[in-house]
Coordinates of C-alpha atoms and ligand atoms in Angstrom, one line a residue:
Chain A
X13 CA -42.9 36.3 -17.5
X14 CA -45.1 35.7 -14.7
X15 CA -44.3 32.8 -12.7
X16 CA -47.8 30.6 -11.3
X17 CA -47.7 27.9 -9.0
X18 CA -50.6 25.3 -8.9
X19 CA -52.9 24.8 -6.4
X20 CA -52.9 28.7 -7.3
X21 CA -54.4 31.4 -5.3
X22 CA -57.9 33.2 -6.0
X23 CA -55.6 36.3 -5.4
X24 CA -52.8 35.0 -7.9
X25 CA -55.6 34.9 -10.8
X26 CA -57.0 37.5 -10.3
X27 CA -53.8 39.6 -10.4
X28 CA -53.9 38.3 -14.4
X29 CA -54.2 40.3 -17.1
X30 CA -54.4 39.2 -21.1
X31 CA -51.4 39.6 -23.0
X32 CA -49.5 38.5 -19.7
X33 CA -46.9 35.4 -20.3
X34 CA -47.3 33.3 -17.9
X35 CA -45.0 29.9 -16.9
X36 CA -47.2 26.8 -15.2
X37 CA -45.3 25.1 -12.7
X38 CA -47.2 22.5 -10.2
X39 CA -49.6 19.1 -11.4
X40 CA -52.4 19.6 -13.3
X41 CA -54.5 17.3 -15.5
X42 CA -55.3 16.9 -19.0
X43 CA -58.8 16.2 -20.9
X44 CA -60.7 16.5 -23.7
X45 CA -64.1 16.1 -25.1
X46 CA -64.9 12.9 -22.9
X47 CA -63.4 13.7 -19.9
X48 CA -65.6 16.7 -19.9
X49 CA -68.6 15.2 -20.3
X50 CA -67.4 12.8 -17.8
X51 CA -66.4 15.6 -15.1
X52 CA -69.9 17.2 -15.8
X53 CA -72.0 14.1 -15.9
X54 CA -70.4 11.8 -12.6
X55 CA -68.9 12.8 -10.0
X56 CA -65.8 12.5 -10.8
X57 CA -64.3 12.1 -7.3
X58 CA -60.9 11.2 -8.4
X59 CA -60.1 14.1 -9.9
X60 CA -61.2 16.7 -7.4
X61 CA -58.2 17.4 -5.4
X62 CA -56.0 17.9 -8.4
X63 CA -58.7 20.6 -9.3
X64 CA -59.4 22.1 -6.5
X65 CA -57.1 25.3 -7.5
X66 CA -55.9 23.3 -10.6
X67 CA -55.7 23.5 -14.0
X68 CA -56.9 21.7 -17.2
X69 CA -54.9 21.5 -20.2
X70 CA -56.6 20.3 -22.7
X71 CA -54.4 17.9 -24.6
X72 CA -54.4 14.7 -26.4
X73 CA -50.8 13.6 -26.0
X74 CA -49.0 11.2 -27.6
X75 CA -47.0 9.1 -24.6
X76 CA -44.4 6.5 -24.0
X77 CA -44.8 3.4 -21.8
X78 CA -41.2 2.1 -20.6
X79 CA -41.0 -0.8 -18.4
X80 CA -44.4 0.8 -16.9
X81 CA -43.4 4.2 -16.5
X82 CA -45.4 6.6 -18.3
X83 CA -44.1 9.8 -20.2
X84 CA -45.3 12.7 -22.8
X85 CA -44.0 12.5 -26.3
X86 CA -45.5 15.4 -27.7
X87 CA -48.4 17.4 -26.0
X88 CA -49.4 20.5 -27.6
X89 CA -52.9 21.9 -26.8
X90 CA -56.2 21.0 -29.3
X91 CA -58.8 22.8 -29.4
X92 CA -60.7 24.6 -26.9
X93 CA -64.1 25.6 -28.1
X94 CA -65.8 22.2 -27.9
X95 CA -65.1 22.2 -23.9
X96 CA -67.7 25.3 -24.3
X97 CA -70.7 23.1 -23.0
X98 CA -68.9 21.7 -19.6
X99 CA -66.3 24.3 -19.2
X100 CA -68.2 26.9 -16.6
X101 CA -69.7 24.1 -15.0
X102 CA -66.8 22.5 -14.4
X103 CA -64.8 25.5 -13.1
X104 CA -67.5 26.0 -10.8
X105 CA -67.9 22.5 -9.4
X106 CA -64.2 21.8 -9.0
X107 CA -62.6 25.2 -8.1
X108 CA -60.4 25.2 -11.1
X109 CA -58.3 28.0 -11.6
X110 CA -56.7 27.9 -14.9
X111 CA -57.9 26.5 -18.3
X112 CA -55.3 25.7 -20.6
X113 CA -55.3 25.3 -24.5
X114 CA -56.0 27.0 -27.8
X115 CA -58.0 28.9 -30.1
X116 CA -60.0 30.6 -27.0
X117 CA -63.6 29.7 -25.5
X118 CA -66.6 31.6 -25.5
X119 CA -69.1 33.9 -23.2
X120 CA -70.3 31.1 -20.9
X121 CA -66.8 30.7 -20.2
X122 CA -65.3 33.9 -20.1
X123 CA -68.4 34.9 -17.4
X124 CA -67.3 31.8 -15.1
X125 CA -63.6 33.0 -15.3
X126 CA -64.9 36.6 -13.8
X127 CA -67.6 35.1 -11.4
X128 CA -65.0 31.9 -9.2
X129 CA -61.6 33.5 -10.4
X130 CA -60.4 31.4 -13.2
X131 CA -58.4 32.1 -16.4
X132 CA -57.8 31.2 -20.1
X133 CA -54.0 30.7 -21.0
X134 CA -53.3 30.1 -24.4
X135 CA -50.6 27.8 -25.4
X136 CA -49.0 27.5 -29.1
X137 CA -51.2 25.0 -30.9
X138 CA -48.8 22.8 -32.4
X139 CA -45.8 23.5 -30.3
X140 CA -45.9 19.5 -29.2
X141 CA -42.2 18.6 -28.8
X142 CA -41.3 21.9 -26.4
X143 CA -44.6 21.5 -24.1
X144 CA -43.8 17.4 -23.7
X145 CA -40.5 18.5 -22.6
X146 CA -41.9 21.1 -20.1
X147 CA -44.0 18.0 -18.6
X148 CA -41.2 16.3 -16.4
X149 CA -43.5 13.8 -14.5
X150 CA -46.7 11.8 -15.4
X151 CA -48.2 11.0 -12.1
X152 CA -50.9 8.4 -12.8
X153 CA -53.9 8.5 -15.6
X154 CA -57.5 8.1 -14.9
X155 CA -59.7 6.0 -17.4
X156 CA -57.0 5.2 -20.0
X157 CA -58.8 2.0 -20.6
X158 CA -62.3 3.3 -21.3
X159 CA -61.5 6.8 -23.1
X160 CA -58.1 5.7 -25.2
X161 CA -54.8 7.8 -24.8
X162 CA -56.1 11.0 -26.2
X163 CA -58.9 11.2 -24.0
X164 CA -57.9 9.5 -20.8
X165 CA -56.9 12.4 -18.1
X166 CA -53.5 12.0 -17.3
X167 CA -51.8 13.6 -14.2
X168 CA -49.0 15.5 -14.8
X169 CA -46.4 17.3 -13.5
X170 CA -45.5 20.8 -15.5
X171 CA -42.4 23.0 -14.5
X172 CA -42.6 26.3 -16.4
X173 CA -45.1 25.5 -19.2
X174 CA -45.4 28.2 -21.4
X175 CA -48.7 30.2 -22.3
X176 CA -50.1 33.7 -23.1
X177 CA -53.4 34.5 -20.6
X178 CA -56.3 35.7 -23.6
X179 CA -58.8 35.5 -21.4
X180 CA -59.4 36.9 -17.7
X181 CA -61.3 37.0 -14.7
X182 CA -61.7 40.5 -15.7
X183 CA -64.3 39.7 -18.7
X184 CA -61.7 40.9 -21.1
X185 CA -61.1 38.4 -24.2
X186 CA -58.1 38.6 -26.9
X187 CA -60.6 36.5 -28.6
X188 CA -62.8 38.6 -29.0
X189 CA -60.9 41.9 -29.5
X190 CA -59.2 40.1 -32.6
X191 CA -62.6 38.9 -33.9
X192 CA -63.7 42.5 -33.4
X193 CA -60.6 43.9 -35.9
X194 CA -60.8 41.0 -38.0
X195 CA -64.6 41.3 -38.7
X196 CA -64.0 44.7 -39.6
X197 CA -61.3 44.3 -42.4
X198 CA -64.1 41.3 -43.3
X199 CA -66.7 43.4 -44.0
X200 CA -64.4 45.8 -46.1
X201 CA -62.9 42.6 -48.5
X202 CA -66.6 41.4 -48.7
X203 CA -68.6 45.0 -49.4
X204 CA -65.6 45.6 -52.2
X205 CA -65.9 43.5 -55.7
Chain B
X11 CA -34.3 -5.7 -50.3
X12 CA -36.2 -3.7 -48.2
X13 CA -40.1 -5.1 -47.6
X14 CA -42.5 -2.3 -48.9
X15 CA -43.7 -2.0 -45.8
X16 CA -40.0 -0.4 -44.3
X17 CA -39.9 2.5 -47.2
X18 CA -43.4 3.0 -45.8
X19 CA -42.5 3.4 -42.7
X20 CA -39.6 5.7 -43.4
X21 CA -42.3 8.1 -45.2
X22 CA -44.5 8.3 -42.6
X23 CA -41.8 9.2 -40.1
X24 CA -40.5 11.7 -42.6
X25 CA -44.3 13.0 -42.8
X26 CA -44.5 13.4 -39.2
X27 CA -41.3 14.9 -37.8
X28 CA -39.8 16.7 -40.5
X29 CA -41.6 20.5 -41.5
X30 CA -41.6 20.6 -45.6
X31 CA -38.9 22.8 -46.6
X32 CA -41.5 25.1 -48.3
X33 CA -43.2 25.9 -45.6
X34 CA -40.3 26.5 -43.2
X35 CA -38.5 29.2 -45.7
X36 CA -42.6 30.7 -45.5
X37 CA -43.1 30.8 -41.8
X38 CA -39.1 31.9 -41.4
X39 CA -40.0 35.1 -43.8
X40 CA -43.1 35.6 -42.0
X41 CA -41.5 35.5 -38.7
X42 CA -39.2 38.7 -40.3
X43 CA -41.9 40.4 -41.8
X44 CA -43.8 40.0 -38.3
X45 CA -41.0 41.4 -36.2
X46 CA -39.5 39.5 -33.5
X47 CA -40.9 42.1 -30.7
X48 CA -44.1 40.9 -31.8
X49 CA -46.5 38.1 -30.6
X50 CA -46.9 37.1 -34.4
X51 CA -42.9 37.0 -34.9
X52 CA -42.2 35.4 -31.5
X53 CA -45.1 32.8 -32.2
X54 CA -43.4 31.8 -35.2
X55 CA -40.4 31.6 -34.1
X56 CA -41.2 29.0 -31.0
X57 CA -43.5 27.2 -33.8
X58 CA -39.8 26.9 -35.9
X59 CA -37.9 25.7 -32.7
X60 CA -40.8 23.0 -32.4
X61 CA -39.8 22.1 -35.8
X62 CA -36.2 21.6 -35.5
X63 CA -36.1 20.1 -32.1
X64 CA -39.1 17.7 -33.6
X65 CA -36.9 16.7 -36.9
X66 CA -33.7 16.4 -34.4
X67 CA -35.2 13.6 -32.0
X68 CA -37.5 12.2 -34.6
X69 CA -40.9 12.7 -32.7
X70 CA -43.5 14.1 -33.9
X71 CA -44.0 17.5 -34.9
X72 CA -47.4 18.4 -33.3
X73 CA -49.0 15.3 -31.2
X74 CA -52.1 15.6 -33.4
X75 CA -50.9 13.6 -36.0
X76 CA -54.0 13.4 -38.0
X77 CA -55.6 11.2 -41.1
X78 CA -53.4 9.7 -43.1
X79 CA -54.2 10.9 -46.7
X80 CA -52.1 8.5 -49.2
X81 CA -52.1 9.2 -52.8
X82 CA -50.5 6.2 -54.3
X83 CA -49.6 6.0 -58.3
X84 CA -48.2 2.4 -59.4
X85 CA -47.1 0.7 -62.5
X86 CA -48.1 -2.7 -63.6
X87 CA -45.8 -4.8 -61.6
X88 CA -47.4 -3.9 -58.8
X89 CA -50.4 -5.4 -57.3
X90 CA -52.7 -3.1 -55.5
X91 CA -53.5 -5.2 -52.4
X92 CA -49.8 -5.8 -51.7
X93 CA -49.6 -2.0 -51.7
X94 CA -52.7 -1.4 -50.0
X95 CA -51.3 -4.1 -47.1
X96 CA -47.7 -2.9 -47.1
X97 CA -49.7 0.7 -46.0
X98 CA -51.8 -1.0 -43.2
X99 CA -48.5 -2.7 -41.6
X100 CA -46.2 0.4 -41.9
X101 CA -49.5 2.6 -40.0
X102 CA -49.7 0.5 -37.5
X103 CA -45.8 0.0 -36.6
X104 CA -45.3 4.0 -37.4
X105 CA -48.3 4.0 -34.5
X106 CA -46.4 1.7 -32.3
X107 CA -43.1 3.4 -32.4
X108 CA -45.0 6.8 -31.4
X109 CA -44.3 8.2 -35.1
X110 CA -48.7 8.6 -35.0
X111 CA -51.0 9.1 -32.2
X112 CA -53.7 6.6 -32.1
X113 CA -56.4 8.8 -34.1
X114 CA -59.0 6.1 -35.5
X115 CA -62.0 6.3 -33.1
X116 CA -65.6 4.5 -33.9
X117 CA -67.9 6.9 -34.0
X118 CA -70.8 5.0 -32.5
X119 CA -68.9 2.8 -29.5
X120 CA -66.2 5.7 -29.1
X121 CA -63.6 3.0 -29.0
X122 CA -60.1 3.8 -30.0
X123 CA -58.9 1.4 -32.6
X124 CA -55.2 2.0 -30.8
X125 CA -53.6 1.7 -34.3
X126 CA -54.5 4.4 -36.4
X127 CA -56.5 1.5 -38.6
X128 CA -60.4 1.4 -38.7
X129 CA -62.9 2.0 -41.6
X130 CA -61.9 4.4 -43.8
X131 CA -58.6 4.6 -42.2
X132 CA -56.3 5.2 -43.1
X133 CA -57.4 7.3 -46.7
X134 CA -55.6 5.9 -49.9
X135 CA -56.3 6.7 -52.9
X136 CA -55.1 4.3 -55.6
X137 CA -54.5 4.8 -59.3
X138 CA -52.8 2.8 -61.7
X139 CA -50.1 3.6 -64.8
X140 CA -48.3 2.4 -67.4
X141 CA -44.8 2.9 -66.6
X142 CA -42.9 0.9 -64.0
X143 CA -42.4 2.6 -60.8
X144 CA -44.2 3.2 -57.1
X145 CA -44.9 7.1 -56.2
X146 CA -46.3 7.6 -52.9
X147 CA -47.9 11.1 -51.4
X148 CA -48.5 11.5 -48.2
X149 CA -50.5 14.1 -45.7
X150 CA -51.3 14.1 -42.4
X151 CA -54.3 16.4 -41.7
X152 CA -54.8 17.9 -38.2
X153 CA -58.5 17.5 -36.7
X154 CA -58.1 21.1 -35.4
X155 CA -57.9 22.2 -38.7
X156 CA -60.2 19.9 -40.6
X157 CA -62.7 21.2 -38.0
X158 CA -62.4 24.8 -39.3
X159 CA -62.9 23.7 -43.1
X160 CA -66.0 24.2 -44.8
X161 CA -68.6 24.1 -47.6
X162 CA -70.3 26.5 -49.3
X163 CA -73.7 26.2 -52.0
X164 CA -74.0 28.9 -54.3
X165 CA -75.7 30.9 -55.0
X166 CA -75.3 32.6 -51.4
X167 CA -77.2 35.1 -50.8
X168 CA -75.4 36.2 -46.7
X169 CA -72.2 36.7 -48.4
X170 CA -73.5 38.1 -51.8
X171 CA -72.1 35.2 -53.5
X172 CA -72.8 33.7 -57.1
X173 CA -71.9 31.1 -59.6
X174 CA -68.7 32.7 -60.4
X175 CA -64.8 33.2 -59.4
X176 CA -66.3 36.3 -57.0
X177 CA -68.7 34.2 -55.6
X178 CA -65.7 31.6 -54.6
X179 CA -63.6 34.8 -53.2
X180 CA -66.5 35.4 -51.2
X181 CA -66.4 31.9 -49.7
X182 CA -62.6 31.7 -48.8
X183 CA -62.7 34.8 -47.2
X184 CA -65.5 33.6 -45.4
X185 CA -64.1 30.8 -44.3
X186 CA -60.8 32.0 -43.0
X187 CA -62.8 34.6 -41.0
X188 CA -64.6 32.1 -39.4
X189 CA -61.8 30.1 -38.1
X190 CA -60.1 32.7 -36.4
X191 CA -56.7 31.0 -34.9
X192 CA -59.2 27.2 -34.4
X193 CA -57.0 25.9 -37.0
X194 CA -53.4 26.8 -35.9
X195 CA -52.7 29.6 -38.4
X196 CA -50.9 30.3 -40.1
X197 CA -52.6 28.0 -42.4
X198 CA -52.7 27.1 -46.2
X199 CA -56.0 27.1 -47.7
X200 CA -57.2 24.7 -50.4
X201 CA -60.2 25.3 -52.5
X202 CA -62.0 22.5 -54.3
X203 CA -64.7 24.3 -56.7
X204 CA -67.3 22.1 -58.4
X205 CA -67.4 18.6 -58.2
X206 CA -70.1 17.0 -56.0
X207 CA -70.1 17.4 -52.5
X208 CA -67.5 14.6 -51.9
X209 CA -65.3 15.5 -54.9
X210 CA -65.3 18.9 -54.1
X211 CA -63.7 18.2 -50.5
X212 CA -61.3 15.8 -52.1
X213 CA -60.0 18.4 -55.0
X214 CA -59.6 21.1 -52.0
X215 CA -57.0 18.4 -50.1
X216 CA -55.5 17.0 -53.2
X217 CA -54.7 21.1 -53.8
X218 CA -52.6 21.2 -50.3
X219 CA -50.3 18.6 -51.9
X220 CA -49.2 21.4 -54.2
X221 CA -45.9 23.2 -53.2
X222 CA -45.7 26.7 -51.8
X223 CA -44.3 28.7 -54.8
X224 CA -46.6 26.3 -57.1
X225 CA -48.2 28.7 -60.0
X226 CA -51.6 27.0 -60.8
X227 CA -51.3 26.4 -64.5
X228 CA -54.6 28.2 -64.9
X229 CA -54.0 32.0 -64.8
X230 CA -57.9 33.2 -63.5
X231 CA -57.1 31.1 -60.8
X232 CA -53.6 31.7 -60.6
X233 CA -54.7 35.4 -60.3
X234 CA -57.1 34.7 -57.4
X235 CA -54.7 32.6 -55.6
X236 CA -52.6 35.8 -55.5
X237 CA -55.2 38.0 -54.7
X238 CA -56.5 35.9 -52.0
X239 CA -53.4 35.5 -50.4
X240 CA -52.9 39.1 -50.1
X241 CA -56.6 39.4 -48.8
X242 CA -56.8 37.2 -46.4
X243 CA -53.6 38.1 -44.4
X244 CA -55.5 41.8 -44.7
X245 CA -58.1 40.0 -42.0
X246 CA -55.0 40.5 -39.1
X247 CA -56.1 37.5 -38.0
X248 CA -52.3 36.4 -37.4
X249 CA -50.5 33.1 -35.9
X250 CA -52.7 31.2 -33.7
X251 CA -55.0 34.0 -34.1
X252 CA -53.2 36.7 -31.4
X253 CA -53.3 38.8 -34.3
X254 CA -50.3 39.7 -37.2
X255 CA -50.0 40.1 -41.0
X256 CA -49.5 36.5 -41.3
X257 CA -53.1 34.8 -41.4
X258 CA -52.2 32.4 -44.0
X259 CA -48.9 31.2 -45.9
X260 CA -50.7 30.2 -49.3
X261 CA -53.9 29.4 -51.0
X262 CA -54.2 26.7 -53.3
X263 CA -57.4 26.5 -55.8
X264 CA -58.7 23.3 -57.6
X265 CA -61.6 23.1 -59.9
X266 CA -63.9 19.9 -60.9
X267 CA -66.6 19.6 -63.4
X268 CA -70.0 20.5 -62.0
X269 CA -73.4 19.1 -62.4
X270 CA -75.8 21.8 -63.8
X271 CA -78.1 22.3 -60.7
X272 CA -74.9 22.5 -57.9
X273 CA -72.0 24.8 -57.7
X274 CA -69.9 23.4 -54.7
X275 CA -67.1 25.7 -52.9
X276 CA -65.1 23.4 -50.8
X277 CA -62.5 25.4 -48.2
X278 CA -59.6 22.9 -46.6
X279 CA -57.8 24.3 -43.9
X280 CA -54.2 23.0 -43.1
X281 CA -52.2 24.4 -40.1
X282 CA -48.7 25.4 -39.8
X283 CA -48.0 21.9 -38.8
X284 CA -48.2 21.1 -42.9
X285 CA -47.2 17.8 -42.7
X286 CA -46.6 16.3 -46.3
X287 CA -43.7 13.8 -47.9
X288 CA -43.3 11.6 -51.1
X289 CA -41.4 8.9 -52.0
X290 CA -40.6 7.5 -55.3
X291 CA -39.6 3.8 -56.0
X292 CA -37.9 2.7 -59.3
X293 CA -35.9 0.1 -60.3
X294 CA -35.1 -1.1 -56.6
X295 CA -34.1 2.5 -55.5
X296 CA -35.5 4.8 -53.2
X297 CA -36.0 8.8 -52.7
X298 CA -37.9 11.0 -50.0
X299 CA -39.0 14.5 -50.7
Ligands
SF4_310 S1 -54.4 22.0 -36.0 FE1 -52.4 21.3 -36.6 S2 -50.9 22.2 -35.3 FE2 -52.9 22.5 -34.4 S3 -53.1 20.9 -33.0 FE3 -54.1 20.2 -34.9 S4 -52.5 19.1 -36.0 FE4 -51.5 20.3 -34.4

């Protein structure tokens, strides 16, 4: 278990390998399909020092108000692949250094994660009651109003979220490698009758 | 006596924080098959703790708590819109007590309804029967893996497919390929054949409702659930995709009667997080499954 602390180094990344297990402590921010096209479209001032060395996790939480206190209820990953658009544009504009959630993202991505020193760590799609538990703090939320809970990006503090690095800034994809073996055993069930 | 509305409640909490036990003792005997070394087996496992902690402190499962697909079956003393009503109330309490995330969005403002209500939402389908009594199904589908399902038209000529139970082989395996770990495998697979391309979506969820260790009645199909099953996990494709022998826990297959020109193959994807329950209400009394 590798141990990363947020705002993480260039030098930390890069050190990254897939396969390693990795555990997330520091603030980082959530968002989903509108808070990237927000990020990419505006500027998106508010969230720039969170990113700057940050990470994304994108998440749709469900969350608790108590006598106006925020806090995460469950908070597993959704999926990544729709961030594919925004994702190395964002990296780029804000610095970001991780990328959290599941099912993997594609080229685009996986060359911005080489090119500014970023990675793709995978967390356990599902796993909602165990990551909420690993979020001890929300700090604040931008844009709850406008984009709805799931959407809004809320700013949170992790101590040792739990996640599996399957892509890094080395152009090397678990993603891939299992599409790879998979299409194989694919061709073999489809050419047989 | 209770209002309708609290046993309706009760089920959707049930739906949402409790695992089914038949997919529990599947994912447990996957876990051993997988090893616990492995990435597979150790995926599992975490996915199992999720579980229990999740039933244990009633929240729910996985935060994506989905649509709400009801199947309601109702004798004659029961009116439909009382039923329908009693539904609406219990979504949008279950929604304010965190038991659901607020999942109905308008497509064409964006705006969260904030109760898990909106048009079309949430899904119940109604019929009505001659004996007394008030059975209730419940799903909640995941948008990760209603994302990865999909529809084929055969004949298909990129996959070699036809008109015929190889042709709908073709299609599953197709399917399952394509979604890689997107839909939180290990998943369960319902397949809708025929129909139109609405009823053909509908038969492949109604499938998921079917148990585990089900045999469909039908033994062609029985055959290529089997065979599918065995297939499929041959992909390697494994729990959340990091690769393993467990790709998927079950496949379920459904067939409707066809018009002439079409020949629908509808694929559903559920993930891990197979979140189903029923309730049965006769003569005053209540039971959860
Ligand atoms: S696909 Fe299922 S387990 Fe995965 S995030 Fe969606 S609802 Fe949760």
């Amino acid at each position: 278990m590798i141990e990363i602390r947020l705002p993480a180094s260039e030098e930390d990344i890069r050190k990254l390998k897939v396969g390693d297990e990795v555990a997330v402590t520091g603030v980082m921010i959530t968002g989903r399909d509108t808070a990237h096209k927000y990020m990419v479209e505006e500027s998106a001032d508010e969230v720039r020092e969170v990113l700057k060395g940050g990470m994304i996790y994108h998440c749709g939480p469900v969350v608790r108000k108590d006598n106006g206190t925020y806090s995460f209820v469950a908070a597993g990953p959704t999926t990544s692949i729709r961030e594919e658009p925004y994702e190395a544009d964002i990296i780029e504009k804000f610095g970001v250094r991780g990328i959290i959630g599941k099912g993997g993202m594609a080229g685009r991505t996986l060359e911005a994660c080489g090119k500014f020193g970023c990675v793709y760590l995978h967390a356990i799609g599902g796993l909602a009651v165990i990551l909420a538990r690993s979020v001890k703090k929300v700090q604040g939320v931008h844009k709850l109003e406008e984009f709805g809970t799931p959407e809004a990006m809320w700013v949170i503090e992790v101590d040792a979220f739990p996640a599996v690095v399957t892509m890094d800034s080395h152009g090397n994809s678990l993603h891939d490698e299992i599409l790879a073996k998979s299409e194989a055993e694919y061709k073999k069930l489809i050419g047989k009758i | 006596m209770q209002k309708l509305s609290e046993h309706f409640l009760e089920l959707i909490r049930r739906a949402s924080t409790i695992l089914p036990e038949d997919v529990r003792k599947a994912m447990e005997d996957a876990a051993v098959r997988e090893g616990k070394s492995s990435s597979a087996g150790s995926t599992l496992l975490k996915m199992l703790e999720n579980a229990t902690e999740a039933e244990k402190t009633s929240t729910p499962i996985c935060q994506d708590t989905g649509t709400l697909v009801f199947y309601v079956h109702y004798g004659p003393e029961y009116r439909q819109k009382a039923i329908q009503d009693a539904i609406l109330e219990a979504t949008a309490d279950a929604t304010a007590r965190y038991y659901l995330r607020p999942n109905a969005v308008d497509p064409v403002t964006g705006k969260n309804s904030g109760n898990n209500i909106g048009n079309g939402l949430p899904y119940i389908h109604f019929d009505q029967g001659e004996k007394p009594g008030l059975s209730i199904r419940l799903m909640l589908k995941g948008g990760g893996s209603e994302n990865v399902g999909a529809q084929y038209k055969l004949p298909d000529s990129n996959l070699g497919a036809g008109r015929d139970l190889e042709g709908v082989r073709r299609c599953a395996i197709d399917a399952v390929f394509q979604a890689q770990g997107k839909g939180c495998g290990p998943g369960t697979i319902g397949l809708g054949i025929g129909g139109d391309r609405g009823t053909a979506f509908l038969e492949s969820k109604e499938q998921l409702f079917r148990a585990l260790d089900d045999r469909n009645p039908d033994s062609l199909l029985a055959e290529l659930e089997d065979r599918l099953y065995r297939e499929l996990n041959e992909l390697g494709i494994g729990p959340m995709g990091f690769g393993g022998k467990t790709t998927v826990l079950g496949v379920k297959i459904g067939t409707r009667h066809r018009l002439p020109a079409c020949y629908f193959v509808s694929v559903s994807y559920i993930c891990w997080a197979y979140r189903r329950a029923s309730m049965i209400l006769k003569e005053g009394k209540v039971s959860y499954d």
